Amino acid sequence: MPGLPAVSRRLLLGGALATGAAVTGVGAAYAAPAAGAAGAEAPLPVHTPPRRRGQRSMIDVPFDVHRTVRVGMIGLGNRGSGMAEGWAAVPGCRVTAVCDIRAGRAASVANRLVALGKPRPAEYGGSADAYAQMVKRDDIDLVYIATPWEFHHRQGKAALEAGKHAIVELPVATELDELWDLVDTSERTRRHLMLSENCSYGRNELAMLKMAHDGLFGDVTNGHGGYLHDLRELLFSDTYYTDSWRRLWHTRSTASFYPMHGLAPVAAAMDINRGDRMTVLRATSTEPKGLADYRERFVDRSHPSWKETYINGDLVTCLIDTAMGRVIRAEHDVSSPRPYSRINSLAGSRGIFEDYAGTSATGGRIYVEPDHSGHSWRDFDSYRKEFDHWLWKKIGDDAANNGGHGGMDYVLQWRTVQLMRAGLVPDIDVYDSAAWCAPVPLSVKSLAADGRPVAYPDFTRGSWVNLRVGLDSRESAMPPVA
């Protein structure tokens, strides 16, 4: 917010929420340049369907209180099966049903849970529509979906229409009409659908969020995030991705498949859908060289991949403007030789944080005024300790023992169950989920138009102007287990 002193968002929210008032109209004076303004290329339009009769917003709608959260799982490959034990470990949570098109996987997960002393879940599998029968069960409150991307929309919608809440691995859908359909179905059924964005619960990411909202960076102006992960060996594995589903996406789409791991934390720190919103996206892409080069050097000529042509660029970059004049750069690259990074960077008028760049144990580095001077980076350690999110202070040890990816998987699971058991508003709602996944189809549209800007849908239908709590939640307790 140029020209304004930095103000702690915590103070803004505390004053507004304490009186029950909504901070309406935030950002009205900071609208993005109008389409067709001097020197600006008019963005390609996108359709915003009107809210249908009988639909109401799901913003600030709390969960009904659940004494026990009963989870049904769809998709038990590498990701799904790895999350089963975490769900079962959360106090007050029970896995009541598991489903995979390969019935043996359902049996294997059920056996593992029994070996841990947990009740045996019902097993579904053996057909492509087995999930549709599972979601009809009356002993499921939350459906967790970890299937290949092309199934997320239909399975998430089926869960909502069966009266269940849904938490869906990335992305929740791959087309704009599918994203809108999930928003509308959530509003119509009065059930929540959430992106299973574990990186939003990463320790550094949540500390960065708190620092931004406490005004440490001054007026936040830009952020940078993404998913840079050398997956070449796994993509050509005959066993890791069932039926090579993930590699095959590289033969049929130019999209930025998976920028959410970096985009979501930056968006949360910028209050996207909570006082600001993303307005325009432009995409660029490098040539698709990495997978073909890896295949040439390491894959036998008898492998079926030699019949494939890769069209997805190695590095797809999305530049996203916001209504408040900020810029987000979101990247995706799984085809190049490089160390893993989600980038996770945020900058403003008084400083900057960069993750995956420092030499400290946290992996982060920071430079903020007036604490620092001399143009030299400082370690992030003391700042993470000072701004550590209450979730990590409360369950950090449990997270390390029960979840993958440094514990953030378990923090996501624990918090989801706690929200449902305590009857609280979700940290991540269907509007966040749709907005964070929209770069998938929007990047395709922009790339097809040689990088022309594309208008960004407002999935909140105007409610983004109101400040409200999200991942910057107040501390609360897990209800006791009877």
GROMACS .gro file of C-alpha atoms in nm:
model
  482
    1MET     CA    1   0.000   0.000   0.000
    2PRO     CA    2   0.228   0.281  -0.120
    3GLY     CA    3   0.227   0.593   0.092
    4LEU     CA    4   0.078   0.427   0.399
    5PRO     CA    5   0.268   0.332   0.714
    6ALA     CA    6   0.295  -0.037   0.787
    7VAL     CA    7   0.010  -0.152   1.009
    8SER     CA    8  -0.008  -0.483   1.185
    9ARG     CA    9  -0.285  -0.691   1.031
   10ARG     CA   10  -0.327  -0.853   1.371
   11LEU     CA   11  -0.437  -0.516   1.509
   12LEU     CA   12  -0.675  -0.458   1.219
   13LEU     CA   13  -0.836  -0.798   1.258
   14GLY     CA   14  -0.841  -0.778   1.634
   15GLY     CA   15  -1.033  -0.450   1.625
   16ALA     CA   16  -1.269  -0.557   1.352
   17LEU     CA   17  -1.346  -0.903   1.478
   18ALA     CA   18  -1.375  -0.799   1.839
   19THR     CA   19  -1.671  -0.578   1.746
   20GLY     CA   20  -1.811  -0.814   1.485
   21ALA     CA   21  -1.750  -0.561   1.210
   22ALA     CA   22  -1.633  -0.647   0.860
   23VAL     CA   23  -1.354  -0.437   0.714
   24THR     CA   24  -1.543  -0.373   0.394
   25GLY     CA   25  -1.399  -0.194   0.095
   26VAL     CA   26  -1.033  -0.261   0.168
   27GLY     CA   27  -0.832  -0.198  -0.145
   28ALA     CA   28  -1.097   0.011  -0.317
   29ALA     CA   29  -0.845   0.295  -0.358
   30TYR     CA   30  -0.577   0.063  -0.490
   31ALA     CA   31  -0.748  -0.103  -0.786
   32ALA     CA   32  -0.529  -0.258  -1.054
   33PRO     CA   33  -0.499  -0.064  -1.382
   34ALA     CA   34  -0.811  -0.098  -1.593
   35ALA     CA   35  -0.800  -0.321  -1.896
   36GLY     CA   36  -0.690  -0.117  -2.194
   37ALA     CA   37  -0.522   0.154  -1.984
   38ALA     CA   38  -0.238   0.343  -2.149
   39GLY     CA   39   0.060   0.115  -2.195
   40ALA     CA   40  -0.130  -0.192  -2.074
   41GLU     CA   41  -0.243  -0.480  -2.291
   42ALA     CA   42  -0.605  -0.568  -2.225
   43PRO     CA   43  -0.625  -0.908  -2.054
   44LEU     CA   44  -0.814  -1.189  -2.215
   45PRO     CA   45  -1.152  -1.215  -2.040
   46VAL     CA   46  -1.277  -1.506  -1.835
   47HIS     CA   47  -1.638  -1.582  -1.757
   48THR     CA   48  -1.770  -1.534  -1.404
   49PRO     CA   49  -2.097  -1.724  -1.369
   50PRO     CA   50  -2.364  -1.563  -1.152
   51ARG     CA   51  -2.444  -1.721  -0.820
   52ARG     CA   52  -2.750  -1.937  -0.870
   53ARG     CA   53  -3.065  -1.916  -0.665
   54GLY     CA   54  -3.030  -2.114  -0.345
   55GLN     CA   55  -2.653  -2.074  -0.326
   56ARG     CA   56  -2.488  -1.877  -0.047
   57SER     CA   57  -2.128  -1.795   0.023
   58MET     CA   58  -1.927  -2.039   0.234
   59ILE     CA   59  -1.701  -1.763   0.367
   60ASP     CA   60  -1.682  -1.771   0.748
   61VAL     CA   61  -1.916  -2.071   0.766
   62PRO     CA   62  -1.798  -2.295   1.052
   63PHE     CA   63  -1.801  -2.672   1.051
   64ASP     CA   64  -2.070  -2.845   1.250
   65VAL     CA   65  -1.915  -2.988   1.565
   66HIS     CA   66  -1.797  -3.347   1.517
   67ARG     CA   67  -1.715  -3.548   1.830
   68THR     CA   68  -1.512  -3.782   1.609
   69VAL     CA   69  -1.401  -3.700   1.254
   70ARG     CA   70  -1.453  -4.005   1.035
   71VAL     CA   71  -1.237  -4.003   0.724
   72GLY     CA   72  -1.287  -4.188   0.398
   73MET     CA   73  -0.983  -4.202   0.170
   74ILE     CA   74  -0.987  -4.220  -0.211
   75GLY     CA   75  -0.657  -4.298  -0.382
   76LEU     CA   76  -0.398  -4.507  -0.201
   77GLY     CA   77  -0.088  -4.472  -0.413
   78ASN     CA   78   0.230  -4.312  -0.284
   79ARG     CA   79   0.066  -4.000  -0.148
   80GLY     CA   80  -0.262  -4.145  -0.025
   81SER     CA   81  -0.121  -4.447   0.152
   82GLY     CA   82   0.143  -4.231   0.315
   83MET     CA   83  -0.124  -4.006   0.468
   84ALA     CA   84  -0.335  -4.287   0.616
   85GLU     CA   85  -0.136  -4.328   0.935
   86GLY     CA   86  -0.131  -3.954   0.994
   87TRP     CA   87  -0.510  -3.931   0.982
   88ALA     CA   88  -0.538  -4.225   1.218
   89ALA     CA   89  -0.290  -4.068   1.462
   90VAL     CA   90  -0.481  -3.739   1.510
   91PRO     CA   91  -0.678  -3.736   1.836
   92GLY     CA   92  -1.048  -3.780   1.769
   93CYS     CA   93  -1.001  -3.898   1.410
   94ARG     CA   94  -1.077  -4.240   1.265
   95VAL     CA   95  -1.025  -4.376   0.914
   96THR     CA   96  -1.353  -4.556   0.847
   97ALA     CA   97  -1.318  -4.642   0.476
   98VAL     CA   98  -1.044  -4.668   0.216
   99CYS     CA   99  -1.076  -4.691  -0.161
  100ASP     CA  100  -0.849  -4.748  -0.459
  101ILE     CA  101  -0.916  -4.880  -0.807
  102ARG     CA  102  -0.661  -5.148  -0.716
  103ALA     CA  103  -0.835  -5.336  -0.438
  104GLY     CA  104  -0.506  -5.472  -0.306
  105ARG     CA  105  -0.398  -5.125  -0.205
  106ALA     CA  106  -0.711  -5.079   0.006
  107ALA     CA  107  -0.641  -5.409   0.180
  108SER     CA  108  -0.277  -5.314   0.239
  109VAL     CA  109  -0.366  -4.981   0.402
  110ALA     CA  110  -0.637  -5.146   0.611
  111ASN     CA  111  -0.387  -5.407   0.730
  112ARG     CA  112  -0.138  -5.137   0.829
  113LEU     CA  113  -0.395  -4.950   1.034
  114VAL     CA  114  -0.499  -5.269   1.212
  115ALA     CA  115  -0.134  -5.342   1.290
  116LEU     CA  116  -0.120  -5.001   1.458
  117GLY     CA  117  -0.413  -5.096   1.680
  118LYS     CA  118  -0.671  -4.896   1.485
  119PRO     CA  119  -1.016  -5.022   1.382
  120ARG     CA  120  -1.020  -5.183   1.039
  121PRO     CA  121  -1.169  -4.951   0.778
  122ALA     CA  122  -1.417  -5.070   0.518
  123GLU     CA  123  -1.247  -5.149   0.186
  124TYR     CA  124  -1.358  -5.039  -0.161
  125GLY     CA  125  -1.186  -5.103  -0.492
  126GLY     CA  126  -1.167  -5.304  -0.808
  127SER     CA  127  -1.352  -5.057  -1.030
  128ALA     CA  128  -1.325  -4.697  -1.143
  129ASP     CA  129  -1.650  -4.598  -0.969
  130ALA     CA  130  -1.595  -4.773  -0.636
  131TYR     CA  131  -1.543  -4.432  -0.475
  132ALA     CA  132  -1.899  -4.333  -0.564
  133GLN     CA  133  -2.029  -4.610  -0.340
  134MET     CA  134  -1.788  -4.529  -0.059
  135VAL     CA  135  -1.886  -4.161  -0.030
  136LYS     CA  136  -2.249  -4.262   0.030
  137ARG     CA  137  -2.162  -4.424   0.362
  138ASP     CA  138  -2.316  -4.262   0.669
  139ASP     CA  139  -2.001  -4.307   0.878
  140ILE     CA  140  -1.786  -4.062   0.679
  141ASP     CA  141  -1.758  -3.692   0.761
  142LEU     CA  142  -1.452  -3.599   0.555
  143VAL     CA  143  -1.336  -3.743   0.223
  144TYR     CA  144  -0.963  -3.720   0.152
  145ILE     CA  145  -0.876  -3.748  -0.220
  146ALA     CA  146  -0.528  -3.837  -0.348
  147THR     CA  147  -0.589  -3.975  -0.696
  148PRO     CA  148  -0.433  -3.854  -1.025
  149TRP     CA  149  -0.523  -3.496  -1.113
  150GLU     CA  150  -0.780  -3.579  -1.379
  151PHE     CA  151  -1.011  -3.738  -1.121
  152HIS     CA  152  -1.004  -3.467  -0.854
  153HIS     CA  153  -1.298  -3.262  -0.978
  154ARG     CA  154  -1.547  -3.544  -1.018
  155GLN     CA  155  -1.447  -3.714  -0.694
  156GLY     CA  156  -1.448  -3.390  -0.493
  157LYS     CA  157  -1.791  -3.302  -0.632
  158ALA     CA  158  -1.923  -3.651  -0.555
  159ALA     CA  159  -1.813  -3.614  -0.194
  160LEU     CA  160  -1.987  -3.277  -0.158
  161GLU     CA  161  -2.305  -3.404  -0.317
  162ALA     CA  162  -2.304  -3.700  -0.080
  163GLY     CA  163  -2.309  -3.454   0.210
  164LYS     CA  164  -1.943  -3.490   0.303
  165HIS     CA  165  -1.670  -3.231   0.340
  166ALA     CA  166  -1.373  -3.287   0.109
  167ILE     CA  167  -1.000  -3.224   0.127
  168VAL     CA  168  -0.832  -3.272  -0.211
  169GLU     CA  169  -0.468  -3.301  -0.308
  170LEU     CA  170  -0.328  -3.052  -0.559
  171PRO     CA  171  -0.488  -2.934  -0.781
  172VAL     CA  172  -0.857  -2.958  -0.686
  173ALA     CA  173  -0.937  -2.930  -1.059
  174THR     CA  174  -0.754  -2.853  -1.383
  175GLU     CA  175  -1.014  -2.652  -1.580
  176LEU     CA  176  -1.182  -2.319  -1.501
  177ASP     CA  177  -1.533  -2.456  -1.540
  178GLU     CA  178  -1.443  -2.736  -1.299
  179LEU     CA  179  -1.314  -2.489  -1.042
  180TRP     CA  180  -1.634  -2.286  -1.066
  181ASP     CA  181  -1.836  -2.607  -1.041
  182LEU     CA  182  -1.665  -2.699  -0.713
  183VAL     CA  183  -1.728  -2.349  -0.576
  184ASP     CA  184  -2.095  -2.368  -0.674
  185THR     CA  185  -2.137  -2.723  -0.544
  186SER     CA  186  -1.983  -2.628  -0.211
  187GLU     CA  187  -2.219  -2.331  -0.182
  188ARG     CA  188  -2.520  -2.539  -0.281
  189THR     CA  189  -2.448  -2.838  -0.056
  190ARG     CA  190  -2.319  -2.625   0.238
  191ARG     CA  191  -2.015  -2.849   0.263
  192HIS     CA  192  -1.654  -2.734   0.262
  193LEU     CA  193  -1.398  -2.832   0.000
  194MET     CA  194  -1.036  -2.758   0.087
  195LEU     CA  195  -0.710  -2.789  -0.102
  196SER     CA  196  -0.478  -3.025   0.087
  197GLU     CA  197  -0.200  -2.767   0.071
  198ASN     CA  198   0.046  -2.900   0.327
  199CYS     CA  199   0.304  -2.634   0.242
  200SER     CA  200   0.068  -2.369   0.375
  201TYR     CA  201   0.136  -2.531   0.713
  202GLY     CA  202   0.514  -2.542   0.671
  203ARG     CA  203   0.704  -2.395   0.965
  204ASN     CA  204   0.890  -2.132   0.764
  205GLU     CA  205   0.582  -2.047   0.561
  206LEU     CA  206   0.368  -1.984   0.868
  207ALA     CA  207   0.643  -1.777   1.031
  208MET     CA  208   0.669  -1.572   0.711
  209LEU     CA  209   0.293  -1.519   0.723
  210LYS     CA  210   0.307  -1.394   1.083
  211MET     CA  211   0.596  -1.160   1.006
  212ALA     CA  212   0.408  -1.011   0.712
  213HIS     CA  213   0.091  -0.962   0.911
  214ASP     CA  214   0.284  -0.804   1.198
  215GLY     CA  215   0.427  -0.547   0.955
  216LEU     CA  216   0.788  -0.666   0.969
  217PHE     CA  217   0.833  -0.628   0.592
  218GLY     CA  218   0.652  -0.294   0.580
  219ASP     CA  219   0.414  -0.273   0.287
  220VAL     CA  220   0.442  -0.608   0.109
  221THR     CA  221   0.502  -0.548  -0.261
  222ASN     CA  222   0.598  -0.882  -0.414
  223GLY     CA  223   0.644  -1.251  -0.353
  224HIS     CA  224   0.798  -1.548  -0.528
  225GLY     CA  225   0.704  -1.912  -0.488
  226GLY     CA  226   0.678  -2.233  -0.680
  227TYR     CA  227   0.757  -2.599  -0.711
  228LEU     CA  228   1.106  -2.679  -0.839
  229HIS     CA  229   1.166  -3.050  -0.795
  230ASP     CA  230   1.369  -3.282  -1.015
  231LEU     CA  231   1.120  -3.565  -1.073
  232ARG     CA  232   1.276  -3.709  -1.387
  233GLU     CA  233   1.376  -4.042  -1.236
  234LEU     CA  234   1.033  -4.088  -1.075
  235LEU     CA  235   0.849  -3.977  -1.388
  236PHE     CA  236   1.018  -4.253  -1.589
  237SER     CA  237   0.975  -4.514  -1.316
  238ASP     CA  238   0.741  -4.799  -1.408
  239THR     CA  239   0.612  -4.829  -1.052
  240TYR     CA  240   0.609  -4.489  -0.880
  241TYR     CA  241   0.328  -4.310  -1.066
  242THR     CA  242   0.059  -4.566  -1.147
  243ASP     CA  243   0.023  -4.608  -1.524
  244SER     CA  244   0.272  -4.322  -1.567
  245TRP     CA  245  -0.016  -4.077  -1.514
  246ARG     CA  246   0.202  -3.785  -1.415
  247ARG     CA  247   0.448  -3.817  -1.702
  248LEU     CA  248   0.158  -3.841  -1.948
  249TRP     CA  249   0.036  -3.498  -1.843
  250HIS     CA  250   0.358  -3.364  -1.998
  251THR     CA  251   0.242  -3.500  -2.335
  252ARG     CA  252  -0.098  -3.332  -2.337
  253SER     CA  253  -0.083  -2.995  -2.160
  254THR     CA  254   0.135  -2.684  -2.149
  255ALA     CA  255   0.002  -2.586  -1.805
  256SER     CA  256   0.186  -2.479  -1.494
  257PHE     CA  257   0.076  -2.800  -1.323
  258TYR     CA  258   0.174  -2.749  -0.965
  259PRO     CA  259   0.273  -2.396  -0.858
  260MET     CA  260   0.047  -2.402  -0.549
  261HIS     CA  261   0.314  -2.520  -0.304
  262GLY     CA  262   0.486  -2.184  -0.344
  263LEU     CA  263   0.192  -1.969  -0.454
  264ALA     CA  264  -0.038  -2.053  -0.161
  265PRO     CA  265   0.193  -1.935   0.122
  266VAL     CA  266   0.270  -1.611  -0.061
  267ALA     CA  267  -0.100  -1.554  -0.133
  268ALA     CA  268  -0.184  -1.609   0.234
  269ALA     CA  269   0.081  -1.357   0.343
  270MET     CA  270  -0.069  -1.106   0.097
  271ASP     CA  271  -0.426  -1.164   0.222
  272ILE     CA  272  -0.549  -1.290  -0.112
  273ASN     CA  273  -0.930  -1.329  -0.084
  274ARG     CA  274  -0.901  -1.145   0.251
  275GLY     CA  275  -0.845  -0.782   0.147
  276ASP     CA  276  -0.665  -0.836  -0.184
  277ARG     CA  277  -0.716  -1.059  -0.483
  278MET     CA  278  -0.529  -1.182  -0.789
  279THR     CA  279  -0.645  -0.994  -1.099
  280VAL     CA  280  -0.426  -1.081  -1.399
  281LEU     CA  281  -0.193  -1.368  -1.495
  282ARG     CA  282   0.074  -1.383  -1.764
  283ALA     CA  283   0.260  -1.705  -1.841
  284THR     CA  284   0.591  -1.780  -2.010
  285SER     CA  285   0.751  -2.115  -2.078
  286THR     CA  286   1.086  -2.256  -2.181
  287GLU     CA  287   1.113  -2.530  -2.440
  288PRO     CA  288   1.038  -2.888  -2.328
  289LYS     CA  289   1.393  -3.025  -2.328
  290GLY     CA  290   1.449  -3.194  -1.992
  291LEU     CA  291   1.240  -3.511  -2.016
  292ALA     CA  292   1.348  -3.593  -2.368
  293ASP     CA  293   1.712  -3.539  -2.276
  294TYR     CA  294   1.682  -3.761  -1.968
  295ARG     CA  295   1.512  -4.032  -2.175
  296GLU     CA  296   1.791  -4.017  -2.434
  297ARG     CA  297   2.058  -4.073  -2.170
  298PHE     CA  298   1.896  -4.308  -1.922
  299VAL     CA  299   1.588  -4.487  -2.062
  300ASP     CA  300   1.605  -4.807  -2.265
  301ARG     CA  301   1.471  -4.785  -2.619
  302SER     CA  302   1.215  -5.056  -2.542
  303HIS     CA  303   1.044  -4.833  -2.284
  304PRO     CA  304   0.694  -4.712  -2.383
  305SER     CA  305   0.796  -4.351  -2.318
  306TRP     CA  306   0.982  -4.350  -2.649
  307LYS     CA  307   0.644  -4.321  -2.822
  308GLU     CA  308   0.574  -3.996  -2.635
  309THR     CA  309   0.626  -3.632  -2.734
  310TYR     CA  310   0.659  -3.383  -2.449
  311ILE     CA  311   0.496  -3.042  -2.488
  312ASN     CA  312   0.508  -2.909  -2.131
  313GLY     CA  313   0.787  -2.656  -2.092
  314ASP     CA  314   1.061  -2.733  -1.842
  315LEU     CA  315   1.006  -2.403  -1.656
  316VAL     CA  316   0.661  -2.243  -1.666
  317THR     CA  317   0.650  -1.903  -1.497
  318CYS     CA  318   0.333  -1.715  -1.405
  319LEU     CA  319   0.340  -1.343  -1.321
  320ILE     CA  320   0.029  -1.251  -1.125
  321ASP     CA  321  -0.091  -0.898  -1.046
  322THR     CA  322  -0.313  -0.820  -0.750
  323ALA     CA  323  -0.576  -0.553  -0.690
  324MET     CA  324  -0.349  -0.386  -0.435
  325GLY     CA  325  -0.069  -0.345  -0.690
  326ARG     CA  326   0.145  -0.639  -0.574
  327VAL     CA  327   0.315  -0.893  -0.800
  328ILE     CA  328   0.356  -1.268  -0.745
  329ARG     CA  329   0.592  -1.484  -0.947
  330ALA     CA  330   0.496  -1.853  -0.940
  331GLU     CA  331   0.715  -2.118  -1.105
  332HIS     CA  332   0.692  -2.487  -1.189
  333ASP     CA  333   0.978  -2.710  -1.302
  334VAL     CA  334   1.002  -3.086  -1.249
  335SER     CA  335   1.203  -3.166  -1.562
  336SER     CA  336   1.542  -3.007  -1.490
  337PRO     CA  337   1.841  -3.121  -1.282
  338ARG     CA  338   1.835  -2.906  -0.969
  339PRO     CA  339   1.804  -2.925  -0.591
  340TYR     CA  340   1.453  -2.907  -0.448
  341SER     CA  341   1.304  -2.564  -0.377
  342ARG     CA  342   0.965  -2.403  -0.317
  343ILE     CA  343   1.139  -2.062  -0.332
  344ASN     CA  344   0.910  -1.911  -0.065
  345SER     CA  345   1.012  -1.545  -0.074
  346LEU     CA  346   0.834  -1.230   0.036
  347ALA     CA  347   0.947  -0.868   0.010
  348GLY     CA  348   0.822  -0.524   0.104
  349SER     CA  349   0.919  -0.166   0.173
  350ARG     CA  350   1.119  -0.261   0.484
  351GLY     CA  351   1.277  -0.596   0.406
  352ILE     CA  352   1.277  -0.939   0.251
  353PHE     CA  353   1.272  -1.308   0.345
  354GLU     CA  354   1.405  -1.585   0.121
  355ASP     CA  355   1.375  -1.956   0.186
  356TYR     CA  356   1.592  -2.235   0.038
  357ALA     CA  357   1.880  -1.989   0.028
  358GLY     CA  358   2.038  -1.961   0.370
  359THR     CA  359   2.306  -2.156   0.552
  360SER     CA  360   2.118  -2.186   0.881
  361ALA     CA  361   1.931  -2.493   0.998
  362THR     CA  362   1.603  -2.329   0.895
  363GLY     CA  363   1.719  -2.290   0.535
  364GLY     CA  364   1.607  -1.928   0.529
  365ARG     CA  365   1.771  -1.588   0.526
  366ILE     CA  366   1.636  -1.243   0.602
  367TYR     CA  367   1.711  -0.873   0.578
  368VAL     CA  368   1.479  -0.622   0.746
  369GLU     CA  369   1.514  -0.261   0.854
  370PRO     CA  370   1.590  -0.126   1.108
  371ASP     CA  371   1.729  -0.454   1.244
  372HIS     CA  372   1.981  -0.496   0.963
  373SER     CA  373   2.213  -0.283   0.756
  374GLY     CA  374   2.524  -0.321   0.547
  375HIS     CA  375   2.361  -0.513   0.261
  376SER     CA  376   2.435  -0.852   0.422
  377TRP     CA  377   2.190  -1.136   0.469
  378ARG     CA  378   2.117  -1.264   0.822
  379ASP     CA  379   2.012  -1.612   0.933
  380PHE     CA  380   1.643  -1.671   0.985
  381ASP     CA  381   1.680  -1.873   1.308
  382SER     CA  382   1.595  -1.609   1.569
  383TYR     CA  383   1.308  -1.471   1.361
  384ARG     CA  384   1.148  -1.809   1.315
  385LYS     CA  385   1.170  -1.865   1.689
  386GLU     CA  386   1.008  -1.529   1.757
  387PHE     CA  387   0.734  -1.567   1.495
  388ASP     CA  388   0.678  -1.943   1.522
  389HIS     CA  389   0.310  -2.019   1.461
  390TRP     CA  390   0.113  -2.153   1.754
  391LEU     CA  391   0.042  -2.478   1.568
  392TRP     CA  392   0.412  -2.562   1.552
  393LYS     CA  393   0.465  -2.462   1.913
  394LYS     CA  394   0.175  -2.683   2.016
  395ILE     CA  395   0.224  -2.998   1.807
  396GLY     CA  396   0.569  -2.964   1.650
  397ASP     CA  397   0.701  -3.273   1.826
  398ASP     CA  398   0.399  -3.479   1.725
  399ALA     CA  399   0.432  -3.353   1.368
  400ALA     CA  400   0.791  -3.471   1.347
  401ASN     CA  401   0.688  -3.818   1.465
  402ASN     CA  402   0.367  -3.864   1.266
  403GLY     CA  403   0.397  -3.686   0.935
  404GLY     CA  404   0.607  -3.657   0.625
  405HIS     CA  405   0.759  -3.350   0.461
  406GLY     CA  406   0.917  -3.230   0.782
  407GLY     CA  407   0.595  -3.268   0.978
  408MET     CA  408   0.374  -3.030   0.782
  409ASP     CA  409   0.156  -3.319   0.659
  410TYR     CA  410   0.056  -3.396   1.016
  411VAL     CA  411   0.005  -3.027   1.103
  412LEU     CA  412  -0.240  -3.006   0.811
  413GLN     CA  413  -0.421  -3.320   0.927
  414TRP     CA  414  -0.428  -3.223   1.295
  415ARG     CA  415  -0.557  -2.875   1.219
  416THR     CA  416  -0.827  -3.003   0.982
  417VAL     CA  417  -0.955  -3.246   1.244
  418GLN     CA  418  -0.937  -2.984   1.517
  419LEU     CA  419  -1.138  -2.737   1.308
  420MET     CA  420  -1.408  -2.996   1.251
  421ARG     CA  421  -1.419  -3.121   1.609
  422ALA     CA  422  -1.430  -2.769   1.753
  423GLY     CA  423  -1.678  -2.634   1.498
  424LEU     CA  424  -1.447  -2.363   1.363
  425VAL     CA  425  -1.415  -2.190   1.025
  426PRO     CA  426  -1.164  -2.361   0.792
  427ASP     CA  427  -0.827  -2.192   0.743
  428ILE     CA  428  -0.840  -2.277   0.370
  429ASP     CA  429  -1.180  -2.257   0.201
  430VAL     CA  430  -1.313  -2.342  -0.142
  431TYR     CA  431  -1.237  -1.990  -0.269
  432ASP     CA  432  -0.873  -2.012  -0.166
  433SER     CA  433  -0.856  -2.359  -0.318
  434ALA     CA  434  -0.995  -2.243  -0.653
  435ALA     CA  435  -0.781  -1.927  -0.665
  436TRP     CA  436  -0.459  -2.114  -0.585
  437CYS     CA  437  -0.532  -2.376  -0.854
  438ALA     CA  438  -0.647  -2.132  -1.124
  439PRO     CA  439  -0.294  -2.089  -1.268
  440VAL     CA  440  -0.328  -2.440  -1.413
  441PRO     CA  441  -0.590  -2.345  -1.676
  442LEU     CA  442  -0.500  -1.976  -1.691
  443SER     CA  443  -0.139  -2.053  -1.786
  444VAL     CA  444  -0.262  -2.265  -2.077
  445LYS     CA  445  -0.476  -1.978  -2.200
  446SER     CA  446  -0.196  -1.722  -2.167
  447LEU     CA  447   0.065  -1.944  -2.335
  448ALA     CA  448  -0.170  -2.014  -2.624
  449ALA     CA  449  -0.189  -1.636  -2.676
  450ASP     CA  450   0.191  -1.591  -2.671
  451GLY     CA  451   0.199  -1.478  -2.309
  452ARG     CA  452  -0.087  -1.233  -2.328
  453PRO     CA  453  -0.235  -1.142  -1.987
  454VAL     CA  454  -0.549  -1.328  -1.879
  455ALA     CA  455  -0.805  -1.193  -1.635
  456TYR     CA  456  -0.811  -1.381  -1.303
  457PRO     CA  457  -1.152  -1.502  -1.184
  458ASP     CA  458  -1.289  -1.371  -0.856
  459PHE     CA  459  -1.423  -1.692  -0.706
  460THR     CA  460  -1.550  -1.500  -0.400
  461ARG     CA  461  -1.780  -1.293  -0.625
  462GLY     CA  462  -1.679  -0.968  -0.457
  463SER     CA  463  -1.625  -1.079  -0.097
  464TRP     CA  464  -1.245  -1.061  -0.128
  465VAL     CA  465  -1.253  -0.701  -0.003
  466ASN     CA  466  -1.323  -0.808   0.356
  467LEU     CA  467  -1.035  -0.877   0.592
  468ARG     CA  468  -1.084  -1.206   0.773
  469VAL     CA  469  -0.882  -1.469   0.953
  470GLY     CA  470  -0.727  -1.756   0.760
  471LEU     CA  471  -0.401  -1.937   0.823
  472ASP     CA  472  -0.311  -1.662   1.071
  473SER     CA  473  -0.545  -1.828   1.318
  474ARG     CA  474  -0.579  -1.768   1.689
  475GLU     CA  475  -0.460  -2.043   1.920
  476SER     CA  476  -0.726  -2.293   2.017
  477ALA     CA  477  -0.732  -2.638   2.175
  478MET     CA  478  -0.813  -2.979   2.035
  479PRO     CA  479  -1.134  -3.087   2.210
  480PRO     CA  480  -1.070  -3.372   2.455
  481VAL     CA  481  -1.136  -3.723   2.331
  482ALA     CA  482  -1.412  -3.887   2.534
   0.00000   0.00000   0.00000
